[in-house]
Amino acid sequence: MQNLHEIVVAVVAFIVLIGIMVVVHEFGHFAVAKLCGVRVESFSVGFGPRLFGIKRGDTDYKVCLLPLGGYVKMTGETPDQISTGEDSEVVRPAEDPGSFTAHPRWQRMLVGLAGPVANFMLAFLLMLFYFSFINEVPKHEVKTTTVEWVVPGSTAAQAGMEAGDEIRRFDTVDNPDWMQVGIRAAMNLNQTVPVTVDRAGKALQLSLHIPQMAKGQEFDFSDAGILPQFTPGPIGVEQVQPGTPAEKAGLRAGDAIESVDGRRFHSVNTLLAYMQAGEGKPLSLVVLRNGAAVNLVANPAKLDTGWKLGFAPVQPPMTTDPLPFKKAVAQSQSFCVDNSTLIVEVLGRLFTRKVAVSQLSGPVGIARMAGQAAETQGWLPKFGLASAISLNLGILNLMPFPILDGGLILLLLIESVLRHDISINVKERIYQAAFVVLVVFFAFIIFNDVTKLPIFTHLKP
């Protein structure tokens, strides 16, 4: 169960993250509307009762009580909207030169397009800042996509994968990194994907079945029996808990575990997976201590949720390596293109039923991810999540569905082809039906989010 601290962090991170994304989106609409001469009655940060603000010209710039994004209110924004001037004389949108509906269709399309474009720009700028001024990388890193160990009996073992294999192609991606492997695997749950590995200089064609995750779980490499190698060094021991198998075996803080039963492991995750597969059998450890090799025998015990030794590992050291501006631009562009392509592919797979709607995350899921990113060490999880959500918001708003920006653009394109406006009554019916569909859809997504919470699921140990 999430404790109070985790919930507070998740809520605060969600409010900040979504607030920035939505405000930037609305600012895009606002800026282009102003450029086109559309009267903007209010630009609000937050919703609900007005707390404070300032009015400049026709626009009320205000901060409201509920800090969940913001909105822009334009005169004549909806088909049936009317505006009243200071003289209280009613003016219909078509007769009001400052009304949204009185402007040419191409200008209204630009206003609708500006919100998503602002989100794309924000994602690019966030990653450009990250790559230009931060760019965290492991101090010691394995550049290849090498398999450190394969769980016996797993789908990876059944596919013929072995420790030491280098993945050269996974699904449709050549020379992938581990992030790309994870993304492609998560998109092919309960399906079989082609994998090409290099084993001792020989290319082997394999077929890997990606297991279906239980409800509430996200894909992890170990679910398919794959333990990746990320770092080259041994497993460092930072602290040994008193009374644990590690202490009884003679393991000490500062030790480095060179091998386990003759196998060279570089990650504590691999060691944990190895102990679970061995179900507590004794381990022969070769430990490097003060430059000398020491042989130990450890007997794992059931601690918390699985077989463990009871020591805290040394975290891999990280370093910053800011990129030159041109390389930072290229990396940012690559990040945005790759993630945008992924989002579009997921949407396509939803419609072809290759990806279940239950795999989508709504507000609760985003809040959990935001909270985890906020507490995860390093800046990449924070910048990466913010950029990915901004791209998601931009692309989803471009979908040709009424109420969304893409729906507005579609209706304007249809009117351009017809060369006359669609009836206000017809538009009202379209928006009403679309609103009901969206409410039902988001209610389902939120319900699905809630059922994924640990309190409702039996998470694996």
Tab-separated table of C-alpha atoms in Angstrom:
chain	number	residue	atom	x	y	z
A	1	MET	CA	0.000	0.000	0.000
A	2	GLN	CA	1.251	3.458	-0.831
A	3	ASN	CA	2.120	5.414	2.259
A	4	LEU	CA	1.105	9.001	2.872
A	5	HIS	CA	4.462	10.351	1.728
A	6	GLU	CA	4.212	8.610	-1.654
A	7	ILE	CA	0.650	9.828	-2.157
A	8	VAL	CA	1.548	13.447	-1.338
A	9	VAL	CA	4.571	13.367	-3.656
A	10	ALA	CA	2.486	11.819	-6.455
A	11	VAL	CA	-0.299	14.409	-6.099
A	12	VAL	CA	2.071	17.397	-5.955
A	13	ALA	CA	4.158	16.102	-8.873
A	14	PHE	CA	0.990	15.474	-10.912
A	15	ILE	CA	-0.382	18.977	-10.261
A	16	VAL	CA	2.926	20.626	-11.204
A	17	LEU	CA	3.472	18.434	-14.259
A	18	ILE	CA	-0.032	18.579	-15.721
A	19	GLY	CA	-0.370	22.236	-14.746
A	20	ILE	CA	2.679	23.202	-16.795
A	21	MET	CA	1.665	21.015	-19.757
A	22	VAL	CA	-1.881	22.414	-19.946
A	23	VAL	CA	-0.884	26.040	-19.375
A	24	VAL	CA	1.687	25.810	-22.186
A	25	HIS	CA	-0.955	24.185	-24.419
A	26	GLU	CA	-3.443	26.961	-23.715
A	27	PHE	CA	-0.769	29.619	-24.173
A	28	GLY	CA	-0.300	28.319	-27.706
A	29	HIS	CA	-3.990	28.931	-28.428
A	30	PHE	CA	-3.787	32.316	-26.700
A	31	ALA	CA	-0.727	33.578	-28.596
A	32	VAL	CA	-2.027	32.688	-32.058
A	33	ALA	CA	-5.531	33.946	-31.240
A	34	LYS	CA	-4.054	37.303	-30.266
A	35	LEU	CA	-1.947	37.413	-33.447
A	36	CYS	CA	-5.049	36.724	-35.541
A	37	GLY	CA	-7.078	39.441	-33.800
A	38	VAL	CA	-9.424	37.105	-31.910
A	39	ARG	CA	-10.706	38.657	-28.698
A	40	VAL	CA	-9.456	36.645	-25.709
A	41	GLU	CA	-11.680	37.338	-22.738
A	42	SER	CA	-9.582	35.455	-20.176
A	43	PHE	CA	-6.349	33.540	-19.787
A	44	SER	CA	-6.595	31.495	-16.619
A	45	VAL	CA	-4.014	29.520	-14.694
A	46	GLY	CA	-6.170	27.049	-12.801
A	47	PHE	CA	-9.934	26.620	-12.626
A	48	GLY	CA	-12.727	27.700	-10.315
A	49	PRO	CA	-13.042	30.953	-8.354
A	50	ARG	CA	-10.658	33.757	-9.309
A	51	LEU	CA	-7.999	34.408	-6.670
A	52	PHE	CA	-6.169	37.344	-8.237
A	53	GLY	CA	-5.101	38.732	-11.593
A	54	ILE	CA	-4.888	41.756	-13.802
A	55	LYS	CA	-6.941	42.912	-16.767
A	56	ARG	CA	-5.104	44.283	-19.792
A	57	GLY	CA	-7.247	45.367	-22.711
A	58	ASP	CA	-9.966	42.800	-23.319
A	59	THR	CA	-8.178	39.999	-21.485
A	60	ASP	CA	-8.386	39.052	-17.835
A	61	TYR	CA	-5.121	37.350	-16.844
A	62	LYS	CA	-5.993	35.485	-13.662
A	63	VAL	CA	-5.017	32.752	-11.234
A	64	CYS	CA	-7.836	30.545	-9.978
A	65	LEU	CA	-8.319	28.302	-6.988
A	66	LEU	CA	-7.911	24.818	-8.496
A	67	PRO	CA	-4.320	24.387	-9.813
A	68	LEU	CA	-5.175	21.805	-12.479
A	69	GLY	CA	-3.913	23.398	-15.667
A	70	GLY	CA	-5.755	26.369	-17.125
A	71	TYR	CA	-7.855	27.578	-19.999
A	72	VAL	CA	-8.332	30.315	-22.576
A	73	LYS	CA	-11.761	31.824	-23.207
A	74	MET	CA	-12.230	33.386	-26.636
A	75	THR	CA	-15.267	35.337	-27.792
A	76	GLY	CA	-17.484	33.188	-30.018
A	77	GLU	CA	-15.395	30.093	-29.350
A	78	THR	CA	-18.427	27.786	-29.387
A	79	PRO	CA	-21.078	27.882	-32.134
A	80	ASP	CA	-23.878	29.117	-29.896
A	81	GLN	CA	-21.785	31.589	-27.890
A	82	ILE	CA	-22.606	35.283	-27.856
A	83	SER	CA	-20.681	38.126	-26.266
A	84	THR	CA	-21.854	41.333	-24.712
A	85	GLY	CA	-19.940	44.574	-24.900
A	86	GLU	CA	-19.698	47.108	-22.126
A	87	ASP	CA	-22.841	48.788	-23.446
A	88	SER	CA	-24.758	45.518	-22.830
A	89	GLU	CA	-25.734	45.353	-26.488
A	90	VAL	CA	-25.880	41.745	-27.611
A	91	VAL	CA	-23.624	40.992	-30.563
A	92	ARG	CA	-23.741	37.681	-32.400
A	93	PRO	CA	-20.355	36.095	-33.157
A	94	ALA	CA	-20.710	36.366	-36.938
A	95	GLU	CA	-21.248	40.132	-36.591
A	96	ASP	CA	-18.455	40.694	-34.055
A	97	PRO	CA	-15.045	41.264	-35.747
A	98	GLY	CA	-13.277	40.085	-32.570
A	99	SER	CA	-15.220	36.822	-32.426
A	100	PHE	CA	-13.495	33.517	-33.103
A	101	THR	CA	-16.205	32.404	-35.531
A	102	ALA	CA	-15.961	35.679	-37.498
A	103	HIS	CA	-12.377	34.960	-38.567
A	104	PRO	CA	-11.367	33.026	-41.719
A	105	ARG	CA	-11.339	29.273	-41.332
A	106	TRP	CA	-7.581	29.062	-41.946
A	107	GLN	CA	-6.979	31.377	-38.980
A	108	ARG	CA	-9.274	29.300	-36.767
A	109	MET	CA	-7.354	26.180	-37.827
A	110	LEU	CA	-4.100	27.871	-36.834
A	111	VAL	CA	-5.545	28.715	-33.418
A	112	GLY	CA	-6.641	25.105	-32.965
A	113	LEU	CA	-3.277	23.786	-34.131
A	114	ALA	CA	-1.285	26.145	-31.905
A	115	GLY	CA	-2.010	24.271	-28.647
A	116	PRO	CA	-0.556	20.917	-29.760
A	117	VAL	CA	2.372	22.693	-31.474
A	118	ALA	CA	3.153	24.444	-28.178
A	119	ASN	CA	3.309	21.028	-26.480
A	120	PHE	CA	5.670	19.699	-29.163
A	121	MET	CA	7.888	22.754	-28.730
A	122	LEU	CA	7.894	22.343	-24.946
A	123	ALA	CA	8.943	18.674	-25.224
A	124	PHE	CA	11.769	19.588	-27.595
A	125	LEU	CA	12.994	22.498	-25.434
A	126	LEU	CA	12.923	20.414	-22.248
A	127	MET	CA	15.083	17.713	-23.801
A	128	LEU	CA	17.318	20.316	-25.458
A	129	PHE	CA	17.965	21.847	-22.028
A	130	TYR	CA	18.623	18.407	-20.539
A	131	PHE	CA	21.081	17.307	-23.229
A	132	SER	CA	22.786	20.732	-23.385
A	133	PHE	CA	23.313	21.263	-19.659
A	134	ILE	CA	22.912	17.893	-17.883
A	135	ASN	CA	22.933	14.640	-19.924
A	136	GLU	CA	23.549	12.157	-17.118
A	137	VAL	CA	25.403	9.010	-18.175
A	138	PRO	CA	26.811	6.090	-16.180
A	139	LYS	CA	30.447	6.632	-15.322
A	140	HIS	CA	31.095	3.053	-16.406
A	141	GLU	CA	28.667	1.798	-19.024
A	142	VAL	CA	28.248	-1.261	-21.232
A	143	LYS	CA	27.494	0.056	-24.712
A	144	THR	CA	26.139	-3.209	-26.097
A	145	THR	CA	22.710	-4.762	-25.428
A	146	THR	CA	24.192	-7.798	-23.691
A	147	VAL	CA	22.195	-10.401	-21.785
A	148	GLU	CA	23.762	-10.949	-18.374
A	149	TRP	CA	21.741	-14.024	-17.410
A	150	VAL	CA	18.654	-15.950	-18.547
A	151	VAL	CA	16.222	-17.439	-16.021
A	152	PRO	CA	15.938	-21.210	-16.541
A	153	GLY	CA	12.518	-22.261	-17.888
A	154	SER	CA	11.576	-18.698	-18.838
A	155	THR	CA	10.283	-17.661	-22.258
A	156	ALA	CA	13.752	-16.284	-23.040
A	157	ALA	CA	15.317	-19.653	-22.175
A	158	GLN	CA	12.688	-21.452	-24.294
A	159	ALA	CA	13.570	-19.113	-27.185
A	160	GLY	CA	17.191	-20.229	-26.904
A	161	MET	CA	18.697	-17.067	-25.432
A	162	GLU	CA	21.840	-17.449	-23.337
A	163	ALA	CA	23.977	-15.310	-21.072
A	164	GLY	CA	26.431	-13.280	-23.133
A	165	ASP	CA	24.124	-12.907	-26.151
A	166	GLU	CA	24.148	-9.452	-27.738
A	167	ILE	CA	20.791	-8.356	-29.144
A	168	ARG	CA	21.318	-7.004	-32.658
A	169	ARG	CA	17.663	-6.773	-33.684
A	170	PHE	CA	14.499	-6.847	-31.587
A	171	ASP	CA	11.110	-6.851	-33.325
A	172	THR	CA	11.475	-4.049	-35.896
A	173	VAL	CA	14.444	-2.203	-34.343
A	174	ASP	CA	18.049	-2.741	-35.453
A	175	ASN	CA	20.871	-2.391	-32.909
A	176	PRO	CA	18.471	-1.391	-30.108
A	177	ASP	CA	19.422	-0.160	-26.679
A	178	TRP	CA	17.708	-1.642	-23.621
A	179	MET	CA	15.118	1.139	-23.499
A	180	GLN	CA	14.030	0.349	-27.053
A	181	VAL	CA	13.921	-3.371	-26.260
A	182	GLY	CA	11.678	-2.663	-23.265
A	183	ILE	CA	9.348	-0.438	-25.295
A	184	ARG	CA	8.980	-2.964	-28.122
A	185	ALA	CA	8.411	-5.799	-25.643
A	186	ALA	CA	5.731	-3.842	-23.755
A	187	MET	CA	3.917	-3.228	-27.041
A	188	ASN	CA	3.890	-6.931	-27.924
A	189	LEU	CA	2.550	-8.512	-24.750
A	190	ASN	CA	1.327	-12.079	-25.275
A	191	GLN	CA	2.870	-12.058	-28.759
A	192	THR	CA	5.997	-13.522	-30.326
A	193	VAL	CA	8.651	-11.208	-31.741
A	194	PRO	CA	11.701	-11.991	-33.888
A	195	VAL	CA	15.053	-11.460	-32.180
A	196	THR	CA	18.516	-11.589	-33.703
A	197	VAL	CA	21.402	-12.182	-31.287
A	198	ASP	CA	25.159	-12.300	-31.740
A	199	ARG	CA	26.676	-15.270	-29.942
A	200	ALA	CA	30.455	-15.555	-30.154
A	201	GLY	CA	30.465	-13.752	-33.493
A	202	LYS	CA	27.629	-15.808	-34.995
A	203	ALA	CA	24.190	-14.311	-35.764
A	204	LEU	CA	21.260	-16.413	-34.540
A	205	GLN	CA	17.585	-15.880	-35.418
A	206	LEU	CA	15.289	-16.496	-32.438
A	207	SER	CA	11.592	-16.087	-31.674
A	208	LEU	CA	10.788	-14.686	-28.231
A	209	HIS	CA	7.312	-14.907	-26.714
A	210	ILE	CA	6.530	-11.878	-24.531
A	211	PRO	CA	4.401	-13.005	-21.550
A	212	GLN	CA	1.125	-11.283	-20.727
A	213	MET	CA	1.395	-9.166	-17.596
A	214	ALA	CA	-1.003	-9.579	-14.691
A	215	LYS	CA	-3.353	-6.679	-14.093
A	216	GLY	CA	-1.590	-3.795	-12.412
A	217	GLN	CA	1.881	-4.866	-13.531
A	218	GLU	CA	4.162	-3.193	-16.022
A	219	PHE	CA	6.560	-5.118	-18.220
A	220	ASP	CA	9.948	-5.919	-16.734
A	221	PHE	CA	12.769	-7.733	-18.542
A	222	SER	CA	12.833	-10.378	-15.819
A	223	ASP	CA	9.234	-11.310	-16.680
A	224	ALA	CA	10.571	-12.783	-19.928
A	225	GLY	CA	13.579	-14.199	-18.080
A	226	ILE	CA	16.055	-11.624	-19.425
A	227	LEU	CA	18.505	-9.936	-17.057
A	228	PRO	CA	20.345	-7.135	-18.911
A	229	GLN	CA	23.933	-6.078	-18.304
A	230	PHE	CA	24.133	-2.326	-17.782
A	231	THR	CA	27.457	-1.925	-15.985
A	232	PRO	CA	30.823	-3.725	-16.343
A	233	GLY	CA	31.956	-3.896	-12.711
A	234	PRO	CA	31.218	-6.339	-9.887
A	235	ILE	CA	28.376	-5.891	-7.387
A	236	GLY	CA	29.560	-3.475	-4.695
A	237	VAL	CA	28.396	-3.874	-1.095
A	238	GLU	CA	27.554	-0.584	0.604
A	239	GLN	CA	25.987	-1.875	3.825
A	240	VAL	CA	25.251	-5.248	5.464
A	241	GLN	CA	22.157	-5.605	7.643
A	242	PRO	CA	22.774	-7.222	11.049
A	243	GLY	CA	21.567	-10.786	11.530
A	244	THR	CA	21.104	-11.443	7.808
A	245	PRO	CA	22.598	-14.242	5.675
A	246	ALA	CA	25.072	-11.711	4.268
A	247	GLU	CA	26.480	-10.979	7.745
A	248	LYS	CA	26.527	-14.669	8.696
A	249	ALA	CA	28.442	-15.459	5.514
A	250	GLY	CA	31.065	-12.851	6.407
A	251	LEU	CA	30.172	-10.268	3.776
A	252	ARG	CA	31.300	-6.735	4.722
A	253	ALA	CA	30.665	-3.185	3.600
A	254	GLY	CA	33.193	-2.291	0.904
A	255	ASP	CA	33.326	-5.800	-0.541
A	256	ALA	CA	32.818	-6.384	-4.262
A	257	ILE	CA	31.128	-9.635	-5.346
A	258	GLU	CA	33.203	-10.885	-8.274
A	259	SER	CA	31.243	-14.062	-9.019
A	260	VAL	CA	28.329	-16.179	-7.810
A	261	ASP	CA	28.626	-19.951	-8.328
A	262	GLY	CA	31.253	-19.188	-10.971
A	263	ARG	CA	28.980	-16.743	-12.832
A	264	ARG	CA	29.980	-13.116	-13.167
A	265	PHE	CA	27.029	-10.913	-12.241
A	266	HIS	CA	27.198	-7.125	-12.466
A	267	SER	CA	23.794	-6.155	-11.072
A	268	VAL	CA	22.003	-6.881	-7.816
A	269	ASN	CA	18.819	-7.428	-9.869
A	270	THR	CA	20.503	-10.358	-11.601
A	271	LEU	CA	21.647	-11.747	-8.247
A	272	LEU	CA	18.108	-11.481	-6.880
A	273	ALA	CA	16.634	-13.231	-9.929
A	274	TYR	CA	19.295	-15.967	-9.607
A	275	MET	CA	18.401	-16.521	-5.945
A	276	GLN	CA	14.665	-16.719	-6.738
A	277	ALA	CA	15.348	-19.325	-9.441
A	278	GLY	CA	17.564	-21.279	-7.004
A	279	GLU	CA	14.876	-21.117	-4.286
A	280	GLY	CA	17.378	-20.511	-1.524
A	281	LYS	CA	20.146	-22.930	-2.409
A	282	PRO	CA	23.594	-22.027	-0.944
A	283	LEU	CA	25.743	-19.637	-2.996
A	284	SER	CA	29.499	-19.787	-3.501
A	285	LEU	CA	30.748	-16.200	-3.584
A	286	VAL	CA	34.106	-14.875	-4.677
A	287	VAL	CA	34.527	-11.494	-3.015
A	288	LEU	CA	37.216	-8.897	-3.666
A	289	ARG	CA	38.288	-7.375	-0.341
A	290	ASN	CA	41.228	-4.955	-0.081
A	291	GLY	CA	42.614	-6.271	-3.338
A	292	ALA	CA	42.467	-9.935	-2.318
A	293	ALA	CA	39.943	-12.611	-3.356
A	294	VAL	CA	37.928	-14.147	-0.508
A	295	ASN	CA	35.714	-17.253	-0.868
A	296	LEU	CA	32.423	-17.205	1.047
A	297	VAL	CA	29.339	-19.428	1.250
A	298	ALA	CA	26.007	-17.676	1.755
A	299	ASN	CA	22.609	-19.224	2.459
A	300	PRO	CA	19.791	-16.953	1.168
A	301	ALA	CA	16.747	-16.547	3.393
A	302	LYS	CA	13.179	-15.452	2.773
A	303	LEU	CA	13.294	-11.728	3.589
A	304	ASP	CA	10.278	-9.547	2.836
A	305	THR	CA	8.977	-10.883	-0.481
A	306	GLY	CA	11.726	-13.195	-1.748
A	307	TRP	CA	15.077	-14.892	-1.312
A	308	LYS	CA	17.710	-12.369	-0.277
A	309	LEU	CA	21.083	-12.012	1.434
A	310	GLY	CA	20.417	-8.757	3.258
A	311	PHE	CA	22.852	-6.139	1.982
A	312	ALA	CA	22.493	-2.756	0.304
A	313	PRO	CA	24.361	-2.529	-3.035
A	314	VAL	CA	26.538	0.358	-4.165
A	315	GLN	CA	24.648	2.383	-6.773
A	316	PRO	CA	26.444	2.730	-10.134
A	317	PRO	CA	28.221	6.106	-10.253
A	318	MET	CA	26.787	8.674	-12.641
A	319	THR	CA	28.386	11.678	-14.287
A	320	THR	CA	27.167	14.605	-16.367
A	321	ASP	CA	28.305	14.909	-19.966
A	322	PRO	CA	26.594	17.954	-21.610
A	323	LEU	CA	26.489	17.716	-25.383
A	324	PRO	CA	27.507	20.403	-27.888
A	325	PHE	CA	24.507	22.384	-29.121
A	326	LYS	CA	24.229	20.637	-32.507
A	327	LYS	CA	24.383	17.186	-30.926
A	328	ALA	CA	21.889	18.251	-28.234
A	329	VAL	CA	19.485	19.416	-30.952
A	330	ALA	CA	19.874	16.097	-32.785
A	331	GLN	CA	19.333	14.082	-29.592
A	332	SER	CA	16.273	16.150	-28.633
A	333	GLN	CA	14.818	15.774	-32.095
A	334	SER	CA	15.445	12.033	-32.008
A	335	PHE	CA	13.764	11.752	-28.595
A	336	CYS	CA	10.672	13.623	-29.771
A	337	VAL	CA	10.399	11.770	-33.084
A	338	ASP	CA	10.872	8.347	-31.480
A	339	ASN	CA	8.327	9.009	-28.728
A	340	SER	CA	5.810	10.587	-31.113
A	341	THR	CA	6.110	7.607	-33.458
A	342	LEU	CA	5.609	5.295	-30.495
A	343	ILE	CA	2.472	7.146	-29.374
A	344	VAL	CA	0.978	7.018	-32.880
A	345	GLU	CA	1.819	3.316	-33.126
A	346	VAL	CA	0.132	2.613	-29.784
A	347	LEU	CA	-3.004	4.431	-30.964
A	348	GLY	CA	-2.963	2.393	-34.170
A	349	ARG	CA	-2.600	-0.830	-32.209
A	350	LEU	CA	-5.522	0.183	-30.005
A	351	PHE	CA	-7.799	0.411	-33.024
A	352	THR	CA	-6.520	-2.913	-34.389
A	353	ARG	CA	-6.910	-4.480	-30.911
A	354	LYS	CA	-3.250	-5.450	-30.655
A	355	VAL	CA	-2.948	-3.312	-27.518
A	356	ALA	CA	-5.595	-3.435	-24.806
A	357	VAL	CA	-7.217	-0.214	-23.588
A	358	SER	CA	-6.442	-1.425	-20.057
A	359	GLN	CA	-2.741	-0.785	-20.765
A	360	LEU	CA	-3.366	2.967	-21.040
A	361	SER	CA	-2.714	5.254	-18.093
A	362	GLY	CA	-5.029	8.046	-16.989
A	363	PRO	CA	-4.686	10.723	-14.302
A	364	VAL	CA	-4.029	8.253	-11.475
A	365	GLY	CA	-1.439	6.350	-13.501
A	366	ILE	CA	0.259	9.577	-14.579
A	367	ALA	CA	0.300	10.748	-10.954
A	368	ARG	CA	2.022	7.520	-9.902
A	369	MET	CA	4.621	7.890	-12.668
A	370	ALA	CA	5.151	11.552	-11.760
A	371	GLY	CA	5.661	10.650	-8.114
A	372	GLN	CA	8.125	7.880	-8.994
A	373	ALA	CA	10.036	10.213	-11.328
A	374	ALA	CA	10.174	12.894	-8.641
A	375	GLU	CA	11.753	10.485	-6.146
A	376	THR	CA	14.026	8.681	-8.626
A	377	GLN	CA	17.652	9.780	-8.482
A	378	GLY	CA	18.787	11.831	-11.471
A	379	TRP	CA	17.189	14.282	-13.886
A	380	LEU	CA	16.481	12.092	-16.905
A	381	PRO	CA	13.332	10.461	-15.425
A	382	LYS	CA	11.908	13.909	-14.681
A	383	PHE	CA	12.722	15.565	-18.007
A	384	GLY	CA	11.905	12.418	-19.972
A	385	LEU	CA	8.476	11.956	-18.372
A	386	ALA	CA	7.567	15.647	-18.736
A	387	SER	CA	8.544	15.636	-22.404
A	388	ALA	CA	6.729	12.367	-23.105
A	389	ILE	CA	3.516	13.610	-21.465
A	390	SER	CA	3.738	16.890	-23.379
A	391	LEU	CA	4.045	14.916	-26.639
A	392	ASN	CA	1.114	12.729	-25.585
A	393	LEU	CA	-1.031	15.773	-24.861
A	394	GLY	CA	-0.181	17.338	-28.207
A	395	ILE	CA	-0.832	14.204	-30.263
A	396	LEU	CA	-4.036	13.227	-28.456
A	397	ASN	CA	-5.432	16.729	-28.963
A	398	LEU	CA	-4.806	16.379	-32.691
A	399	MET	CA	-7.058	13.334	-32.927
A	400	PRO	CA	-10.034	14.128	-35.216
A	401	PHE	CA	-12.591	13.890	-32.424
A	402	PRO	CA	-15.079	16.673	-31.611
A	403	ILE	CA	-14.200	18.805	-28.556
A	404	LEU	CA	-10.500	18.117	-29.170
A	405	ASP	CA	-8.413	20.485	-31.294
A	406	GLY	CA	-8.232	17.878	-34.046
A	407	GLY	CA	-12.030	17.715	-34.105
A	408	LEU	CA	-12.262	21.488	-34.510
A	409	ILE	CA	-9.771	21.378	-37.395
A	410	LEU	CA	-11.681	18.498	-39.035
A	411	LEU	CA	-15.002	20.377	-38.883
A	412	LEU	CA	-13.345	23.468	-40.358
A	413	LEU	CA	-11.879	21.361	-43.181
A	414	ILE	CA	-15.314	19.884	-43.883
A	415	GLU	CA	-16.840	23.373	-43.965
A	416	SER	CA	-14.086	24.481	-46.344
A	417	VAL	CA	-14.960	21.632	-48.717
A	418	LEU	CA	-18.705	22.333	-48.411
A	419	ARG	CA	-18.051	26.087	-48.704
A	420	HIS	CA	-20.598	26.866	-46.017
A	421	ASP	CA	-20.874	26.523	-42.246
A	422	ILE	CA	-22.361	23.423	-40.695
A	423	SER	CA	-25.649	24.110	-38.920
A	424	ILE	CA	-25.285	25.259	-35.315
A	425	ASN	CA	-27.852	22.642	-34.243
A	426	VAL	CA	-25.844	19.884	-35.926
A	427	LYS	CA	-22.628	21.081	-34.279
A	428	GLU	CA	-24.318	21.159	-30.879
A	429	ARG	CA	-25.501	17.571	-31.289
A	430	ILE	CA	-22.010	16.480	-32.382
A	431	TYR	CA	-20.360	18.170	-29.395
A	432	GLN	CA	-22.942	16.764	-26.953
A	433	ALA	CA	-22.439	13.207	-28.229
A	434	ALA	CA	-18.676	13.609	-28.202
A	435	PHE	CA	-18.760	14.953	-24.652
A	436	VAL	CA	-20.709	11.917	-23.431
A	437	VAL	CA	-18.295	9.530	-25.177
A	438	LEU	CA	-15.259	11.295	-23.686
A	439	VAL	CA	-16.761	11.280	-20.174
A	440	VAL	CA	-17.470	7.540	-20.405
A	441	PHE	CA	-13.995	6.858	-21.834
A	442	PHE	CA	-12.187	8.833	-19.128
A	443	ALA	CA	-14.355	7.255	-16.432
A	444	PHE	CA	-13.226	3.840	-17.702
A	445	ILE	CA	-9.566	4.929	-17.812
A	446	ILE	CA	-9.722	6.311	-14.267
A	447	PHE	CA	-11.449	3.147	-13.007
A	448	ASN	CA	-8.777	1.073	-14.748
A	449	ASP	CA	-6.090	3.258	-13.126
A	450	VAL	CA	-7.551	2.758	-9.681
A	451	THR	CA	-7.753	-1.026	-10.089
A	452	LYS	CA	-4.015	-1.034	-10.869
A	453	LEU	CA	-3.155	0.460	-7.474
A	454	PRO	CA	-1.237	-1.926	-5.215
A	455	ILE	CA	-4.140	-2.007	-2.747
A	456	PHE	CA	-6.257	-3.741	-5.396
A	457	THR	CA	-3.617	-5.963	-6.956
A	458	HIS	CA	-1.317	-8.735	-5.866
A	459	LEU	CA	2.026	-7.479	-7.055
A	460	LYS	CA	4.743	-10.013	-7.635
A	461	PRO	CA	7.552	-10.078	-5.014
